[in-house]
PDB file of C-alpha atoms in Angstrom:
ATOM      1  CA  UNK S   1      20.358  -1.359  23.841  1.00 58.00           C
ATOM      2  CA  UNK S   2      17.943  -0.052  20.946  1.00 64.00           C
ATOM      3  CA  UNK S   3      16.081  -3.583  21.297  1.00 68.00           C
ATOM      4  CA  UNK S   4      15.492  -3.461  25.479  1.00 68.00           C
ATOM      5  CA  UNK S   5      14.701   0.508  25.081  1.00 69.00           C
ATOM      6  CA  UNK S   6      11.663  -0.518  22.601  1.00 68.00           C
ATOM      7  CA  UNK S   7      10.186  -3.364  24.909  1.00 70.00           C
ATOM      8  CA  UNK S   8      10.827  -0.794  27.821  1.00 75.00           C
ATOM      9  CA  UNK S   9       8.370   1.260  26.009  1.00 74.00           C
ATOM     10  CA  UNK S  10       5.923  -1.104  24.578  1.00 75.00           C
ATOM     11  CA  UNK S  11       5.270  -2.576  28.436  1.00 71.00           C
ATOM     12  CA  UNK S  12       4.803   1.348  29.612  1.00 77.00           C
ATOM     13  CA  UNK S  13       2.020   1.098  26.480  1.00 76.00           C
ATOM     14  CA  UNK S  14       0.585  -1.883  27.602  1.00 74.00           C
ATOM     15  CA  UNK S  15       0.583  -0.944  31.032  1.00 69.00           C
ATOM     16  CA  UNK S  16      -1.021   2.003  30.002  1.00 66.00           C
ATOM     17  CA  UNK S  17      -4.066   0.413  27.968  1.00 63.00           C
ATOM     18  CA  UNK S  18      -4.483  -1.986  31.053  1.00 65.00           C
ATOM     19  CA  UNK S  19      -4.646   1.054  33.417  1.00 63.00           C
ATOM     20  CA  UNK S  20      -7.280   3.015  30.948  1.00 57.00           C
ATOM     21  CA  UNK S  21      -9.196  -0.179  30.416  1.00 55.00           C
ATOM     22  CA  UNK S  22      -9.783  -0.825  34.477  1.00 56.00           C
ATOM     23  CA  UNK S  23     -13.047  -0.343  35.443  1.00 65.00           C
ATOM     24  CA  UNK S  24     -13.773   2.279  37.862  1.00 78.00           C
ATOM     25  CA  UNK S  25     -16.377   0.917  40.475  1.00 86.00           C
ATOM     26  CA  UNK S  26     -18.609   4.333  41.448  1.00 91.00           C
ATOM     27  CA  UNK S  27     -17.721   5.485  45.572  1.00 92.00           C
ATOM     28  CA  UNK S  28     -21.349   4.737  46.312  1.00 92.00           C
ATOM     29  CA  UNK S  29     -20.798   0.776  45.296  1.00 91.00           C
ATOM     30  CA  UNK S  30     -18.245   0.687  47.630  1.00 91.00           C
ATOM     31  CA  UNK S  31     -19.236  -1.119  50.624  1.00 89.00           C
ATOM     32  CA  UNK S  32     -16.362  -0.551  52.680  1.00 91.00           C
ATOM     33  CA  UNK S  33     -16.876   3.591  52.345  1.00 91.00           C
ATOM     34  CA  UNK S  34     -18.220   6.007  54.801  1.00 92.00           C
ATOM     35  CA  UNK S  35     -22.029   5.903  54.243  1.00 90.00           C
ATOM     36  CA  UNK S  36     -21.882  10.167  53.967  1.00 92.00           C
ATOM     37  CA  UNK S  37     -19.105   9.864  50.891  1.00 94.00           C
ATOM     38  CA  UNK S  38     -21.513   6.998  49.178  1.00 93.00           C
ATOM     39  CA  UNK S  39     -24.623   9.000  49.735  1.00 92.00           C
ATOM     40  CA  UNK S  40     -22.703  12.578  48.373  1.00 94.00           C
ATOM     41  CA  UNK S  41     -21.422  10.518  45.574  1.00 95.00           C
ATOM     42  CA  UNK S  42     -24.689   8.740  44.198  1.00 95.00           C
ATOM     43  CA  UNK S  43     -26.505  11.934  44.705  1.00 94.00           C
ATOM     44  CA  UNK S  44     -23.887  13.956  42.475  1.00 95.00           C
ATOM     45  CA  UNK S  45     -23.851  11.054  40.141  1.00 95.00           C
ATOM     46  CA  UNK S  46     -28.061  11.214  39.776  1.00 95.00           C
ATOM     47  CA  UNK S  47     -30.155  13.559  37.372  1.00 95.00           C
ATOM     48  CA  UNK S  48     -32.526  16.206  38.790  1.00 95.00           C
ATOM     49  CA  UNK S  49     -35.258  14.192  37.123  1.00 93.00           C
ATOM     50  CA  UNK S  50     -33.676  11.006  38.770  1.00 93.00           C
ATOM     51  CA  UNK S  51     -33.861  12.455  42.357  1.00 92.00           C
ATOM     52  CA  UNK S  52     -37.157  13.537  42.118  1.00 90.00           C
ATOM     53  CA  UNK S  53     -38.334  10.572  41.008  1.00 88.00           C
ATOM     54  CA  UNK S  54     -36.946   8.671  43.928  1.00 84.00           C
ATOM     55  CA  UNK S  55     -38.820   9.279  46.713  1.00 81.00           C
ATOM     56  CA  UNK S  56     -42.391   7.885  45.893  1.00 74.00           C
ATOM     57  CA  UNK S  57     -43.635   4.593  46.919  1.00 74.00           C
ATOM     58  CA  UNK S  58     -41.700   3.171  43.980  1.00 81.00           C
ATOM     59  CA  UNK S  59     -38.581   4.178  42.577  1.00 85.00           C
ATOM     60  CA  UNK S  60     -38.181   3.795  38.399  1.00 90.00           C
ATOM     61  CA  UNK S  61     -35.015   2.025  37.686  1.00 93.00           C
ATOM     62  CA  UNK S  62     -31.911   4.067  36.873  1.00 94.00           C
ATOM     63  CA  UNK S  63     -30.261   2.108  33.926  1.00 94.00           C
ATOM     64  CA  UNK S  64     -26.675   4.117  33.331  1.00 93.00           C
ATOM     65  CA  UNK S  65     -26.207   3.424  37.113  1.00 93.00           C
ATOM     66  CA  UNK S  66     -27.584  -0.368  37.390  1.00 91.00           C
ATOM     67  CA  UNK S  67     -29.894   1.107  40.273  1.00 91.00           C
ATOM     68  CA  UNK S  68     -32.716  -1.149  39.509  1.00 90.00           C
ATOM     69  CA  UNK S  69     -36.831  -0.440  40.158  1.00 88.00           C
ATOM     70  CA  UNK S  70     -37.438  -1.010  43.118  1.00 80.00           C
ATOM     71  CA  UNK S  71     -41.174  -0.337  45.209  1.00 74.00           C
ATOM     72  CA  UNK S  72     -40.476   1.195  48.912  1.00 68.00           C
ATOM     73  CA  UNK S  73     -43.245   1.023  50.467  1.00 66.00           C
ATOM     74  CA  UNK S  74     -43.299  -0.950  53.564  1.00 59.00           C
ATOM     75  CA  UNK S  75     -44.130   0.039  57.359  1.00 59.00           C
ATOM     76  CA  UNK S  76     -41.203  -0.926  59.567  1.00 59.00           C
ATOM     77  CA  UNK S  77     -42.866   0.480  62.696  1.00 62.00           C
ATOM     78  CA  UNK S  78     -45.263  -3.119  62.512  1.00 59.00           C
ATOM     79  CA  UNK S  79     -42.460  -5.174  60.768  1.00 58.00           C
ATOM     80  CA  UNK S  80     -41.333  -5.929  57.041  1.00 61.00           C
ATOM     81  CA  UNK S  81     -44.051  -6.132  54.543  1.00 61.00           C
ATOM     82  CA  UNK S  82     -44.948  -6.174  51.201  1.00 60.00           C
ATOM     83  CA  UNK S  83     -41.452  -7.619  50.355  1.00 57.00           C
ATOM     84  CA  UNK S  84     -42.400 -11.482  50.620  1.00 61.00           C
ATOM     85  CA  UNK S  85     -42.867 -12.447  53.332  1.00 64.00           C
ATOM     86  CA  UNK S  86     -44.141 -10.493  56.501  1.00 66.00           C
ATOM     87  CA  UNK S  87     -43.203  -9.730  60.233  1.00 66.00           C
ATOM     88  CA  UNK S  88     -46.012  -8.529  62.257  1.00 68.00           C
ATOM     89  CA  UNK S  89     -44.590  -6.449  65.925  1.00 66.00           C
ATOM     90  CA  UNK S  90     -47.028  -4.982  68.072  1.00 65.00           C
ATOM     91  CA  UNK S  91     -47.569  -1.194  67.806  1.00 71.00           C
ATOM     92  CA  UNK S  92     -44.814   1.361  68.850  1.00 73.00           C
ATOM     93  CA  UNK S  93     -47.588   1.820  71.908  1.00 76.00           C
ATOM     94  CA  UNK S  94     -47.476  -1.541  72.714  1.00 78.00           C
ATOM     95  CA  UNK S  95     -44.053  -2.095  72.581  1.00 77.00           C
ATOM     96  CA  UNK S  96     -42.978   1.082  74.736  1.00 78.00           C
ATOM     97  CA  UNK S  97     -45.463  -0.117  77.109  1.00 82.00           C
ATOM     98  CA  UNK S  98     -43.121  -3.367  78.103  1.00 82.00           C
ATOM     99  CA  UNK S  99     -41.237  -1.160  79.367  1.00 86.00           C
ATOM    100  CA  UNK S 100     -38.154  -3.484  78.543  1.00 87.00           C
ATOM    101  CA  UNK S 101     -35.564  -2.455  76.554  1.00 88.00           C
ATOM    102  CA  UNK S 102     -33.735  -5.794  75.429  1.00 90.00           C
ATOM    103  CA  UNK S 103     -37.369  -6.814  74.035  1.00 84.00           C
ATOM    104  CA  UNK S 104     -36.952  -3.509  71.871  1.00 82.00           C
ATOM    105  CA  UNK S 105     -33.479  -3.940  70.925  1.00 86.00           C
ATOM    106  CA  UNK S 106     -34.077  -7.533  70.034  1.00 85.00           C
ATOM    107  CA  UNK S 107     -37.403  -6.111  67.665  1.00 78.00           C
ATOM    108  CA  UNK S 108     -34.741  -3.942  66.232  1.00 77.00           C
ATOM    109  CA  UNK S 109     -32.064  -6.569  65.030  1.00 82.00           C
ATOM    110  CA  UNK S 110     -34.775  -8.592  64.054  1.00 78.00           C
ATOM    111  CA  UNK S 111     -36.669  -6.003  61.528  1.00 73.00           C
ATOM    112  CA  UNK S 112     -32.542  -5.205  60.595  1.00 74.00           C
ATOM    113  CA  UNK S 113     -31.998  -8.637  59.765  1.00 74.00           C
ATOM    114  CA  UNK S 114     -35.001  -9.002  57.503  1.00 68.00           C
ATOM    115  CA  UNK S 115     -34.358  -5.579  56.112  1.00 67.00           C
ATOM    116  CA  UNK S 116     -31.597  -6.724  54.697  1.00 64.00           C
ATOM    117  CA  UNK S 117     -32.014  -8.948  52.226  1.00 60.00           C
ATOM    118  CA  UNK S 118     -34.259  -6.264  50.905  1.00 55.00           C
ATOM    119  CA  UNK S 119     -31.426  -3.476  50.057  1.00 52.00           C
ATOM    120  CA  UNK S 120     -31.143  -3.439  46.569  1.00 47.00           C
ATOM    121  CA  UNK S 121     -29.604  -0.075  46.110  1.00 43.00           C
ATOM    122  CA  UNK S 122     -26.451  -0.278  47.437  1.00 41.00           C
ATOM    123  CA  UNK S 123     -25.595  -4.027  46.555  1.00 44.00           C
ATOM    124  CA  UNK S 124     -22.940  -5.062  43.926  1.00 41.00           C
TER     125      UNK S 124
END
């Protein structure tokens, strides 16, 4: 009886040690979370300094959080530049002036789609 009651409480140890030892992935890493909860979370988790940092054309990296550098500036109302390669779209004018709203939506997957690739942020 002495014997089982001993490994009973060695496996609650090592349980225990496993459990502590698990790494915690942040909210804000977590894909499959509301975007709101990751946005509260990584902005609680970020330094005042950090923050205001962040929004110029490029962002230093922020090493405790793996959020690496990363340079933002780009125009999406012409397409995706300055991050490789380039889409070119006509001017917001332009493209209002079609008058056709599929053409629009299909500008707007497209620019998504090459967005994309692009998000560093949030990415494992």
């Amino acid at each position: 009886m002495k014997q089982i009651n001993f490994f009973i409480i060695i496996a609650i140890i090592i349980a225990g040690c496993i459990i502590a030892n698990a790494q915690v992935i942040p909210l804000f890493r977590n894909e499959k979370a509301p975007g709101e909860e990751r946005i509260r979370d990584l902005l609680h988790r970020l330094t005042l300094p950090e923050k205001i940092a962040m929004p110029g054309n490029s962002s230093p990296a922020v090493n405790r959080l793996k959020i690496p550098a990363y340079n933002w500036w780009n125009e999406s109302l012409h397409g995706l530049a300055r991050a490789g390669e380039a889409t070119v779209f006509p001017q917001a004018i332009g493209l209002a002036a079609t008058f056709n709203d599929d053409c629009c939506r299909k500008r707007r997957q497209l620019f998504q789609q090459r967005l994309e690739p692009n998000t560093i942020l949030l990415q494992k």
